[in-house]
Every structure is written in C-alpha cells, then in structure tokens.
Amino acid sequence: MADSGTGTEAGHGAAAGALAPRGGFGRLWSAAAISRFGDSLRGTALPLLAYTLTDSPLLISLVTACGFVPWLFFGLLGGAVADRVDQRRAMWAVDVLRGLLMAGFALAVALGHVGIGLLLALSFALTTLQTLFDNAATALLPAVVPKEKLAAANARLMTGQELAGRFVGGPLAPVLIALGAALPFLADAATYLVAAALVASLRTGPPAGRPATAGRTVRREIAEGIRQLWRDRVLRAFCVAVALSNVGIGALIATLVVVIKGWLGAGDFGYVVVTIGYGIGMVLGGLLADRTIAAAGGTGRTLLFAGVLQAVTLVGFGTLRSVWLAALLLGLFGFAGMVGNVLETTAVQQRSPAGMLGRISSAFRTVSVAGTPLGALCGGAAATAFGPNAPALLAAVLLALGAAALTPVLQTPDGASSDSGQIPHTAP
C-alpha cells in the first residue's frame, strides 16, 4: 500500500505498444524508465557527495528532506497548473529545465565549486519542478491509454521504473562515481533531455481541463480538487489508508539500515541481499498486478489484502533474525506495495472527473507524501527509545491501521458497484 515512491523485458515493448491505440504509450514508458534511471544515479551520488562535504548528520539528512518538503508547499499548486495547461508540453518543458539544472550542477562538481548549500538548493528545486511534472504525468496517461487499460499501463510504468532504477541505475552509480564525481549528475542531465524529447514526440488531443477565466482563481481550483477528493468516499478511504501507511513506510525507510545492521547483525553484503529482495518483490508486483486484482476480487479487496500482507511481513521482519528470511519478507512487502501503488494511481485516474485529475491526484499525493517525513522522525525516535527493530514493528502497526481504514468502503450493500471500490479490470 506504499505510495511514497512509479517493457522490462523484450516482451514488454510489444505489450506497451498494444496498450497505445491512442498514441505512444511505448514512448511514455521509455521516458519514465529513462528518467528513473537518471534519478537513481543522482539519488545514490548526492548523499555520498554530501558526506564528503560535511560531517553533520543533520545537514546530510536535510538533503533527503528537501526531496519531500516541496510537495507540502507546491504539490496542490502543481496539480492546479497541470489541469490548466497542456500536460505533454508541461512535462517536456520541466524535463528540459531539470536537465539544464543538472548539467550546471555537474559542471560545478567537476570544477570543485560545490557546497552543502548548493546540494540543498538543488534537491529543493528539482522536487519543486517534480510537483508539476508528476501531476501532469498522472493527468496525461488517460489521454494515451484507454480507460480500461489504465491498471495494466500503470503496472508497466511502475515496473519499468523499478527495474531501471534499482537494478540498473543503482548498481551503475558507484562505477560512474569511481570514474568521476560529476559523471552521475551529467548522466542524469542527459536522461532528462532524452525523456523530454520522447514526451514531446507524443501526439495527444487538447487537455481536458476548462480554460481559466477571471472568476476561476488557482486557489479556487485547488479547493475544488480537495472537495472532490473528500466527497468521493472511495478515494477518501484510499487517501486515509495511504497517509497512515506512509507514516509507517517513512519510519521503515529512514531506519532500514539500522534494522538490517543493528537488529539482524548483517554486514554490507546482507544489506544488499535484503534490499535486492525488496526490489525483486516490487518488480514481481508490477508484473502480476492484474492477476492479483482478479484473484482478490476487485480493487478494494486487493488493497486490503496488500495492507494486511505488508503488516504481517513487517512483524516477521522485526522479530525474526535471519538475513535470508528478511530478504523474503521484504520481497513480499515490496510485492504488496507495488500492487497497492498501481491500484491507488488507477483509482484516482478512473474516478476523477474530466479536467480535475491533476488537482485530485495532487491532493492525494500531497497527503500521502506528508506522512513520510513524519514517519522518518518517528522511526528514528522509536529506534532510539526501544531498539533497532522497533521501527519495523511501528511500521507494521501503522500499515495495519491503513488497511483498517479501507473496511468502511468494503462493508456496503453495493459491494460490486464502482462506488464500492471496484475498478473495471481488463487483462492486457
């Protein structure tokens, strides 16, 4: 049910093409995978660079925090703008700007003119631009893929991103760093520009949103999106569930190295084994999301199953001291999380009225992201007070509460209707 974080083999290129009767899903998929590859290079290199610039854990953690904070300030604004503009143009323009920023930063690193303040500013600026890009991307997908194929399309996008980031970008980053400190950032700049070209080549119809008028201010449009999200009881329940779950996810992510090394007693190799297990589970979740939905009997029930499974796996993770078992448990955790991400994104896309998808998705995402830094603080406090396994157990409790928040949606007489949480499902 995690929402913090979104063809993997030869067969996936063909599948992507089959999903794109209205234009270019394969190019959109390629742009998403290439962007995630670059993000993984930067995400690995930036903390390592910060570590060479300061010995303050607080300043180093602030570099990561700056990757979340802009969502709280600009997430809703990004959604409103995404509904007003041509989403395709907004996406490629943002990527060009991010590419130029990264190229300038790479030059500063190469020349040795970089300090911790520049890292903080870069992280904040990139995420601020991302608030527009991500909301525009969510709003654009229904213009590229038929509505009944959205679940399959989201699954392929997220799976491709996971593979490109975790299994290609992550392992390659140390190699590039060894060749030159600026290379990961230069490569990231290149991926932004390539992704921009791919998105610019898409051919979609005019944006679904209504043109802005003098009486329709941005503030009013943001309020409309929030009200619409709150009125839809299914999306409201999903949003509450994700918010609670992401507090737990934040607690786990921020202290994962503490749990693995402090609780399991694993070394660097064990840490890699456990995190790879998690990544494999994420990929399998994306590949099997459709079948999981069908087996569980609909979106609401699948999300409930995913939340319960994640809570159970974290209880095992926080009580059983075995590296290999931990890898298996986190693999199951990642599987359920990916399925949940696919379904939540698809639910927002399918239940949002035309012209409001950017605002509703931004409200949903802002509430979700807000829980992550709070969870990180709670995880650190729990580990300090109760021991290195406490964050995993705390996360299990919060994910169980998130799953419980879904039960009012499922306990209704119209359990098979769209309003009960069932989303039309079509296998790809």
Tab-separated table of C-alpha atoms in Angstrom:
chain	number	residue	atom	x	y	z
A	1	MET	CA	0.000	0.000	0.000
A	2	ALA	CA	3.055	2.196	-0.067
A	3	ASP	CA	2.728	5.316	-2.144
A	4	SER	CA	5.993	7.017	-1.180
A	5	GLY	CA	7.670	6.276	-4.411
A	6	THR	CA	6.300	4.699	-10.002
A	7	GLY	CA	8.649	-3.356	-21.153
A	8	THR	CA	11.054	-4.527	-18.576
A	9	GLU	CA	11.943	-7.409	-20.843
A	10	ALA	CA	11.728	-7.887	-24.577
A	11	GLY	CA	8.062	-8.822	-24.352
A	12	HIS	CA	7.152	-5.621	-22.603
A	13	GLY	CA	7.877	-3.394	-25.556
A	14	ALA	CA	5.251	-5.251	-27.568
A	15	ALA	CA	2.817	-5.116	-24.707
A	16	ALA	CA	3.359	-1.416	-24.349
A	17	GLY	CA	2.581	-0.906	-27.995
A	18	ALA	CA	-0.627	-2.909	-27.655
A	19	LEU	CA	-1.671	-0.559	-24.882
A	20	ALA	CA	-1.313	2.538	-27.022
A	21	PRO	CA	-4.093	2.785	-29.633
A	22	ARG	CA	-4.433	6.483	-28.809
A	23	GLY	CA	-0.779	7.318	-29.111
A	24	GLY	CA	2.652	6.456	-27.861
A	25	PHE	CA	2.500	4.515	-24.599
A	26	GLY	CA	5.823	2.928	-25.572
A	27	ARG	CA	7.467	6.365	-25.728
A	28	LEU	CA	5.876	7.413	-22.440
A	29	TRP	CA	7.086	4.169	-20.831
A	30	SER	CA	10.598	4.717	-22.204
A	31	ALA	CA	10.657	8.292	-20.906
A	32	ALA	CA	9.567	7.127	-17.432
A	33	ALA	CA	12.168	4.342	-17.301
A	34	ILE	CA	14.988	6.591	-18.537
A	35	SER	CA	14.064	9.300	-16.040
A	36	ARG	CA	14.031	6.832	-13.156
A	37	PHE	CA	17.432	5.533	-14.258
A	38	GLY	CA	18.846	9.049	-14.025
A	39	ASP	CA	17.085	9.719	-10.726
A	40	SER	CA	18.697	6.591	-9.260
A	41	LEU	CA	22.142	7.763	-10.326
A	42	ARG	CA	21.572	11.106	-8.658
A	43	GLY	CA	19.847	9.574	-5.620
A	44	THR	CA	22.880	7.392	-4.963
A	45	ALA	CA	25.533	10.011	-5.712
A	46	LEU	CA	24.018	13.016	-3.921
A	47	PRO	CA	24.154	11.633	-0.326
A	48	LEU	CA	27.682	10.332	-0.977
A	49	LEU	CA	28.728	13.767	-2.184
A	50	ALA	CA	27.065	15.345	0.854
A	51	TYR	CA	29.052	13.003	3.107
A	52	THR	CA	32.301	14.358	1.634
A	53	LEU	CA	31.198	17.960	2.228
A	54	THR	CA	30.058	17.793	5.842
A	55	ASP	CA	30.299	15.550	8.883
A	56	SER	CA	26.940	16.762	10.199
A	57	PRO	CA	24.260	14.012	10.086
A	58	LEU	CA	21.616	16.738	10.302
A	59	LEU	CA	22.832	18.508	7.164
A	60	ILE	CA	23.135	15.217	5.294
A	61	SER	CA	19.581	14.245	6.275
A	62	LEU	CA	18.356	17.688	5.171
A	63	VAL	CA	19.458	16.881	1.610
A	64	THR	CA	16.964	14.000	1.632
A	65	ALA	CA	14.311	16.047	3.445
A	66	CYS	CA	14.483	18.691	0.719
A	67	GLY	CA	13.287	15.973	-1.648
A	68	PHE	CA	9.956	15.833	0.233
A	69	VAL	CA	9.281	19.309	1.601
A	70	PRO	CA	8.346	20.993	-1.734
A	71	TRP	CA	5.367	18.636	-2.044
A	72	LEU	CA	3.899	20.193	1.091
A	73	PHE	CA	4.294	23.719	-0.291
A	74	PHE	CA	3.731	23.282	-4.021
A	75	GLY	CA	2.022	19.916	-4.539
A	76	LEU	CA	-1.502	21.345	-4.701
A	77	LEU	CA	-0.373	24.238	-6.889
A	78	GLY	CA	1.293	21.783	-9.279
A	79	GLY	CA	-1.981	19.894	-9.634
A	80	ALA	CA	-3.945	23.046	-10.405
A	81	VAL	CA	-1.414	24.122	-13.030
A	82	ALA	CA	-1.431	20.628	-14.558
A	83	ASP	CA	-5.201	20.907	-15.104
A	84	ARG	CA	-4.835	24.311	-16.791
A	85	VAL	CA	-2.073	23.556	-19.272
A	86	ASP	CA	-1.198	21.036	-21.968
A	87	GLN	CA	0.248	18.239	-19.823
A	88	ARG	CA	2.561	16.961	-22.551
A	89	ARG	CA	4.160	20.361	-23.058
A	90	ALA	CA	4.445	20.922	-19.319
A	91	MET	CA	6.256	17.600	-18.888
A	92	TRP	CA	8.860	18.095	-21.592
A	93	ALA	CA	9.434	21.725	-20.606
A	94	VAL	CA	10.014	20.723	-16.978
A	95	ASP	CA	12.391	17.949	-18.044
A	96	VAL	CA	14.403	20.343	-20.210
A	97	LEU	CA	14.693	22.738	-17.281
A	98	ARG	CA	15.716	19.927	-14.920
A	99	GLY	CA	18.259	18.730	-17.464
A	100	LEU	CA	19.827	22.177	-17.654
A	101	LEU	CA	19.921	22.450	-13.860
A	102	MET	CA	21.633	19.067	-13.563
A	103	ALA	CA	24.129	19.921	-16.305
A	104	GLY	CA	25.055	23.122	-14.464
A	105	PHE	CA	25.387	21.209	-11.199
A	106	ALA	CA	27.601	18.582	-12.859
A	107	LEU	CA	29.858	21.376	-14.117
A	108	ALA	CA	30.065	22.839	-10.597
A	109	VAL	CA	31.039	19.421	-9.201
A	110	ALA	CA	33.675	18.939	-11.905
A	111	LEU	CA	35.199	22.348	-11.126
A	112	GLY	CA	35.061	21.792	-7.361
A	113	HIS	CA	32.680	24.713	-6.787
A	114	VAL	CA	30.038	22.911	-4.754
A	115	GLY	CA	28.969	23.148	-1.115
A	116	ILE	CA	26.237	21.661	1.045
A	117	GLY	CA	24.071	24.731	0.450
A	118	LEU	CA	24.066	24.076	-3.289
A	119	LEU	CA	23.024	20.457	-2.693
A	120	LEU	CA	20.108	21.596	-0.549
A	121	ALA	CA	19.039	24.157	-3.154
A	122	LEU	CA	19.311	21.637	-5.999
A	123	SER	CA	17.276	18.999	-4.174
A	124	PHE	CA	14.572	21.541	-3.325
A	125	ALA	CA	14.443	22.946	-6.879
A	126	LEU	CA	14.242	19.543	-8.572
A	127	THR	CA	11.393	18.375	-6.335
A	128	THR	CA	9.538	21.665	-6.785
A	129	LEU	CA	9.590	21.090	-10.550
A	130	GLN	CA	8.607	17.469	-9.966
A	131	THR	CA	5.332	18.556	-8.353
A	132	LEU	CA	4.198	19.842	-11.754
A	133	PHE	CA	5.747	17.006	-13.751
A	134	ASP	CA	4.239	14.158	-11.702
A	135	ASN	CA	0.750	15.659	-11.616
A	136	ALA	CA	0.878	16.343	-15.345
A	137	ALA	CA	2.049	12.768	-15.994
A	138	THR	CA	-0.837	11.322	-13.975
A	139	ALA	CA	-3.294	13.501	-15.894
A	140	LEU	CA	-1.723	12.694	-19.275
A	141	LEU	CA	-1.842	8.893	-19.092
A	142	PRO	CA	-5.638	8.578	-19.655
A	143	ALA	CA	-5.147	10.544	-22.895
A	144	VAL	CA	-2.623	7.962	-24.088
A	145	VAL	CA	-4.171	4.714	-22.829
A	146	PRO	CA	-7.844	3.615	-22.936
A	147	LYS	CA	-9.551	3.805	-19.548
A	148	GLU	CA	-9.991	0.053	-19.237
A	149	LYS	CA	-6.236	-0.440	-19.755
A	150	LEU	CA	-5.067	2.030	-17.113
A	151	ALA	CA	-4.294	-0.592	-14.452
A	152	ALA	CA	-2.103	-2.548	-16.883
A	153	ALA	CA	-0.419	0.659	-18.092
A	154	ASN	CA	0.336	1.861	-14.559
A	155	ALA	CA	1.744	-1.563	-13.687
A	156	ARG	CA	4.079	-1.499	-16.690
A	157	LEU	CA	5.204	2.053	-15.989
A	158	MET	CA	5.999	1.341	-12.345
A	159	THR	CA	7.678	-1.974	-13.107
A	160	GLY	CA	9.869	-0.403	-15.777
A	161	GLN	CA	10.844	2.397	-13.413
A	162	GLU	CA	11.711	-0.054	-10.637
A	163	LEU	CA	13.901	-2.154	-12.925
A	164	ALA	CA	15.649	0.846	-14.471
A	165	GLY	CA	16.280	2.473	-11.108
A	166	ARG	CA	17.030	-0.317	-8.679
A	167	PHE	CA	18.719	-2.863	-10.932
A	168	VAL	CA	20.447	-0.639	-13.493
A	169	GLY	CA	20.891	2.894	-12.153
A	170	GLY	CA	21.665	1.920	-8.564
A	171	PRO	CA	24.451	-0.585	-9.336
A	172	LEU	CA	25.929	1.660	-12.059
A	173	ALA	CA	26.190	4.736	-9.836
A	174	PRO	CA	29.286	3.611	-7.880
A	175	VAL	CA	31.035	2.785	-11.161
A	176	LEU	CA	30.419	6.285	-12.531
A	177	ILE	CA	31.433	7.874	-9.231
A	178	ALA	CA	34.721	6.000	-9.366
A	179	LEU	CA	35.350	7.392	-12.857
A	180	GLY	CA	34.492	10.948	-11.875
A	181	ALA	CA	32.350	12.622	-9.200
A	182	ALA	CA	30.455	14.669	-11.799
A	183	LEU	CA	29.572	11.762	-14.116
A	184	PRO	CA	26.385	10.550	-12.333
A	185	PHE	CA	24.982	14.073	-12.429
A	186	LEU	CA	25.954	14.587	-16.051
A	187	ALA	CA	24.283	11.289	-16.965
A	188	ASP	CA	21.179	12.369	-15.038
A	189	ALA	CA	21.074	15.597	-17.044
A	190	ALA	CA	21.232	13.589	-20.267
A	191	THR	CA	18.350	11.335	-19.198
A	192	TYR	CA	16.156	14.365	-18.537
A	193	LEU	CA	16.796	15.693	-22.044
A	194	VAL	CA	16.175	12.306	-23.690
A	195	ALA	CA	12.946	11.881	-21.726
A	196	ALA	CA	11.869	15.388	-22.748
A	197	ALA	CA	12.347	14.520	-26.423
A	198	LEU	CA	10.294	11.328	-26.049
A	199	VAL	CA	7.421	13.110	-24.303
A	200	ALA	CA	7.490	15.966	-26.835
A	201	SER	CA	7.036	13.411	-29.629
A	202	LEU	CA	3.710	12.195	-28.197
A	203	ARG	CA	0.573	13.153	-30.081
A	204	THR	CA	-2.403	13.657	-27.796
A	205	GLY	CA	-5.587	15.668	-28.004
A	206	PRO	CA	-6.170	19.017	-26.283
A	207	PRO	CA	-6.101	18.997	-22.475
A	208	ALA	CA	-9.347	18.027	-20.765
A	209	GLY	CA	-9.358	20.945	-18.357
A	210	ARG	CA	-11.509	24.037	-18.822
A	211	PRO	CA	-9.720	27.245	-19.805
A	212	ALA	CA	-9.102	29.501	-16.830
A	213	THR	CA	-11.406	32.509	-16.509
A	214	ALA	CA	-11.202	35.649	-14.438
A	215	GLY	CA	-13.553	34.128	-11.848
A	216	ARG	CA	-11.615	30.871	-11.553
A	217	THR	CA	-8.543	31.564	-9.472
A	218	VAL	CA	-5.893	28.960	-8.783
A	219	ARG	CA	-6.894	28.939	-5.114
A	220	ARG	CA	-10.495	28.211	-6.037
A	221	GLU	CA	-9.483	25.424	-8.393
A	222	ILE	CA	-7.260	23.843	-5.732
A	223	ALA	CA	-10.190	23.945	-3.284
A	224	GLU	CA	-12.424	22.275	-5.879
A	225	GLY	CA	-9.948	19.420	-6.216
A	226	ILE	CA	-9.715	18.911	-2.450
A	227	ARG	CA	-13.516	18.953	-2.089
A	228	GLN	CA	-13.936	16.453	-4.908
A	229	LEU	CA	-11.398	14.115	-3.333
A	230	TRP	CA	-13.168	14.337	0.027
A	231	ARG	CA	-16.639	13.785	-1.460
A	232	ASP	CA	-15.634	10.566	-3.209
A	233	ARG	CA	-15.817	8.123	-0.303
A	234	VAL	CA	-13.707	5.519	-2.093
A	235	LEU	CA	-10.854	7.915	-2.865
A	236	ARG	CA	-11.207	9.422	0.614
A	237	ALA	CA	-10.790	5.997	2.208
A	238	PHE	CA	-7.853	5.180	-0.065
A	239	CYS	CA	-6.201	8.512	0.777
A	240	VAL	CA	-6.555	7.996	4.541
A	241	ALA	CA	-5.189	4.458	4.189
A	242	VAL	CA	-2.179	5.645	2.179
A	243	ALA	CA	-1.485	8.520	4.585
A	244	LEU	CA	-1.386	6.169	7.581
A	245	SER	CA	0.653	3.603	5.671
A	246	ASN	CA	3.209	6.143	4.525
A	247	VAL	CA	3.934	7.227	8.078
A	248	GLY	CA	4.944	3.597	8.616
A	249	ILE	CA	6.836	3.468	5.319
A	250	GLY	CA	8.741	6.620	6.288
A	251	ALA	CA	9.685	5.080	9.640
A	252	LEU	CA	10.959	1.947	7.910
A	253	ILE	CA	12.850	3.627	5.042
A	254	ALA	CA	14.629	6.140	7.273
A	255	THR	CA	15.936	3.408	9.595
A	256	LEU	CA	16.227	0.420	7.240
A	257	VAL	CA	19.997	0.319	7.555
A	258	VAL	CA	19.627	0.387	11.355
A	259	VAL	CA	17.174	-2.528	11.331
A	260	ILE	CA	19.272	-4.619	8.944
A	261	LYS	CA	22.650	-3.960	10.530
A	262	GLY	CA	21.649	-3.318	14.131
A	263	TRP	CA	18.862	-5.876	14.538
A	264	LEU	CA	19.798	-8.572	12.031
A	265	GLY	CA	23.518	-8.074	12.580
A	266	ALA	CA	24.104	-8.089	8.817
A	267	GLY	CA	27.077	-6.515	7.076
A	268	ASP	CA	27.140	-4.660	3.786
A	269	PHE	CA	26.531	-7.872	1.840
A	270	GLY	CA	23.484	-8.673	3.958
A	271	TYR	CA	22.171	-5.163	3.427
A	272	VAL	CA	22.454	-5.616	-0.342
A	273	VAL	CA	20.742	-9.027	-0.176
A	274	VAL	CA	17.762	-7.662	1.750
A	275	THR	CA	17.310	-4.585	-0.436
A	276	ILE	CA	17.588	-6.664	-3.623
A	277	GLY	CA	14.899	-8.960	-2.242
A	278	TYR	CA	12.700	-5.921	-1.783
A	279	GLY	CA	13.365	-4.778	-5.351
A	280	ILE	CA	12.565	-8.201	-6.814
A	281	GLY	CA	9.268	-8.187	-4.945
A	282	MET	CA	8.425	-4.754	-6.376
A	283	VAL	CA	9.082	-5.934	-9.920
A	284	LEU	CA	7.000	-9.088	-9.470
A	285	GLY	CA	4.207	-6.981	-8.010
A	286	GLY	CA	4.124	-4.858	-11.138
A	287	LEU	CA	4.216	-7.867	-13.451
A	288	LEU	CA	1.457	-9.722	-11.580
A	289	ALA	CA	-0.734	-6.788	-10.507
A	290	ASP	CA	-3.535	-7.647	-12.940
A	291	ARG	CA	-3.692	-11.274	-11.872
A	292	THR	CA	-3.606	-10.283	-8.220
A	293	ILE	CA	-6.576	-7.944	-8.696
A	294	ALA	CA	-8.544	-10.686	-10.433
A	295	ALA	CA	-7.698	-13.271	-7.765
A	296	ALA	CA	-8.610	-10.939	-4.889
A	297	GLY	CA	-11.910	-9.906	-6.469
A	298	GLY	CA	-11.525	-6.169	-7.064
A	299	THR	CA	-9.602	-3.065	-6.092
A	300	GLY	CA	-10.873	-2.529	-2.556
A	301	ARG	CA	-10.315	-6.134	-1.508
A	302	THR	CA	-6.899	-6.205	-3.170
A	303	LEU	CA	-5.777	-3.081	-1.321
A	304	LEU	CA	-6.987	-4.572	1.955
A	305	PHE	CA	-5.100	-7.791	1.213
A	306	ALA	CA	-1.961	-5.818	0.300
A	307	GLY	CA	-2.067	-3.761	3.500
A	308	VAL	CA	-2.563	-6.789	5.731
A	309	LEU	CA	0.223	-8.683	3.937
A	310	GLN	CA	2.618	-5.760	4.394
A	311	ALA	CA	1.821	-5.507	8.099
A	312	VAL	CA	2.357	-9.234	8.632
A	313	THR	CA	5.677	-9.260	6.782
A	314	LEU	CA	6.964	-6.363	8.884
A	315	VAL	CA	6.081	-8.173	12.094
A	316	GLY	CA	8.249	-11.045	10.871
A	317	PHE	CA	10.973	-8.636	9.745
A	318	GLY	CA	11.093	-7.067	13.186
A	319	THR	CA	11.051	-10.294	15.204
A	320	LEU	CA	12.986	-12.946	13.229
A	321	ARG	CA	16.757	-12.603	12.955
A	322	SER	CA	17.630	-14.139	9.605
A	323	VAL	CA	19.049	-12.195	6.670
A	324	TRP	CA	17.661	-14.567	4.041
A	325	LEU	CA	14.232	-14.669	5.676
A	326	ALA	CA	14.324	-10.877	5.916
A	327	ALA	CA	15.009	-10.696	2.162
A	328	LEU	CA	11.999	-12.945	1.515
A	329	LEU	CA	9.760	-10.953	3.841
A	330	LEU	CA	10.758	-7.616	2.322
A	331	GLY	CA	10.227	-9.163	-1.111
A	332	LEU	CA	6.615	-9.920	-0.134
A	333	PHE	CA	6.374	-6.426	1.337
A	334	GLY	CA	7.571	-4.905	-1.949
A	335	PHE	CA	5.203	-7.104	-3.978
A	336	ALA	CA	2.179	-5.929	-1.994
A	337	GLY	CA	3.382	-2.320	-2.076
A	338	MET	CA	3.693	-2.258	-5.854
A	339	VAL	CA	0.232	-3.767	-6.318
A	340	GLY	CA	-1.137	-1.121	-3.957
A	341	ASN	CA	0.608	1.695	-5.821
A	342	VAL	CA	-0.810	0.522	-9.152
A	343	LEU	CA	-4.346	0.311	-7.817
A	344	GLU	CA	-4.290	3.635	-5.979
A	345	THR	CA	-2.988	5.511	-9.017
A	346	THR	CA	-5.525	3.819	-11.283
A	347	ALA	CA	-8.383	4.569	-8.887
A	348	VAL	CA	-7.553	8.282	-8.908
A	349	GLN	CA	-7.324	8.318	-12.717
A	350	GLN	CA	-10.591	6.472	-13.253
A	351	ARG	CA	-12.718	8.185	-10.614
A	352	SER	CA	-11.651	11.813	-11.220
A	353	PRO	CA	-13.980	13.986	-13.333
A	354	ALA	CA	-12.596	15.303	-16.615
A	355	GLY	CA	-10.427	18.362	-16.129
A	356	MET	CA	-9.852	17.709	-12.413
A	357	LEU	CA	-7.409	14.803	-12.461
A	358	GLY	CA	-4.327	16.962	-11.865
A	359	ARG	CA	-5.848	18.652	-8.805
A	360	ILE	CA	-7.290	15.479	-7.289
A	361	SER	CA	-4.096	13.496	-7.833
A	362	SER	CA	-2.028	16.325	-6.330
A	363	ALA	CA	-4.238	16.450	-3.233
A	364	PHE	CA	-3.977	12.669	-2.910
A	365	ARG	CA	-0.207	12.722	-3.397
A	366	THR	CA	0.387	15.673	-1.056
A	367	VAL	CA	-1.454	13.964	1.806
A	368	SER	CA	0.491	10.774	1.072
A	369	VAL	CA	3.914	12.430	0.985
A	370	ALA	CA	3.215	14.440	4.143
A	371	GLY	CA	3.297	11.268	6.213
A	372	THR	CA	6.750	10.170	5.036
A	373	PRO	CA	8.973	12.745	6.813
A	374	LEU	CA	6.793	12.442	9.927
A	375	GLY	CA	7.306	8.694	9.841
A	376	ALA	CA	11.046	9.143	9.420
A	377	LEU	CA	11.191	11.144	12.659
A	378	CYS	CA	9.009	8.586	14.446
A	379	GLY	CA	11.197	5.730	13.203
A	380	GLY	CA	14.360	7.365	14.476
A	381	ALA	CA	12.748	8.091	17.847
A	382	ALA	CA	11.441	4.521	18.128
A	383	ALA	CA	14.849	3.016	17.333
A	384	THR	CA	16.496	5.259	19.929
A	385	ALA	CA	13.961	4.505	22.652
A	386	PHE	CA	13.109	0.842	22.088
A	387	GLY	CA	15.855	-0.723	19.981
A	388	PRO	CA	16.782	-1.246	16.310
A	389	ASN	CA	13.801	-3.487	15.481
A	390	ALA	CA	11.221	-1.004	16.813
A	391	PRO	CA	10.756	0.935	13.518
A	392	ALA	CA	9.709	-2.246	11.687
A	393	LEU	CA	7.134	-3.073	14.357
A	394	LEU	CA	5.899	0.525	14.443
A	395	ALA	CA	5.505	0.437	10.657
A	396	ALA	CA	3.553	-2.833	10.938
A	397	VAL	CA	1.055	-1.202	13.303
A	398	LEU	CA	0.583	1.825	11.027
A	399	LEU	CA	0.129	-0.312	7.917
A	400	ALA	CA	-2.464	-2.388	9.767
A	401	LEU	CA	-4.303	0.836	10.656
A	402	GLY	CA	-4.114	1.854	6.994
A	403	ALA	CA	-5.701	-1.426	5.964
A	404	ALA	CA	-8.408	-0.967	8.599
A	405	ALA	CA	-9.272	2.422	7.087
A	406	LEU	CA	-10.447	0.593	3.949
A	407	THR	CA	-13.070	-1.520	5.688
A	408	PRO	CA	-15.893	1.108	5.616
A	409	VAL	CA	-15.674	1.115	1.806
A	410	LEU	CA	-15.927	-2.666	1.619
A	411	GLN	CA	-18.734	-3.066	4.157
A	412	THR	CA	-21.520	-1.701	1.961
A	413	PRO	CA	-24.512	-3.367	0.295
A	414	ASP	CA	-23.404	-2.259	-3.175
A	415	GLY	CA	-20.116	-4.151	-2.953
A	416	ALA	CA	-19.935	-4.771	-6.704
A	417	SER	CA	-20.583	-1.203	-7.767
A	418	SER	CA	-17.994	1.305	-8.873
A	419	ASP	CA	-18.601	3.357	-5.743
A	420	SER	CA	-17.617	0.454	-3.512
A	421	GLY	CA	-14.078	0.437	-4.680
A	422	GLN	CA	-14.311	-1.890	-7.664
A	423	ILE	CA	-12.416	-0.613	-10.665
A	424	PRO	CA	-13.040	-2.086	-14.111
A	425	HIS	CA	-10.370	-4.649	-14.799
A	426	THR	CA	-9.161	-5.793	-18.180
A	427	ALA	CA	-6.152	-8.012	-18.617
A	428	PRO	CA	-3.547	-6.627	-21.001
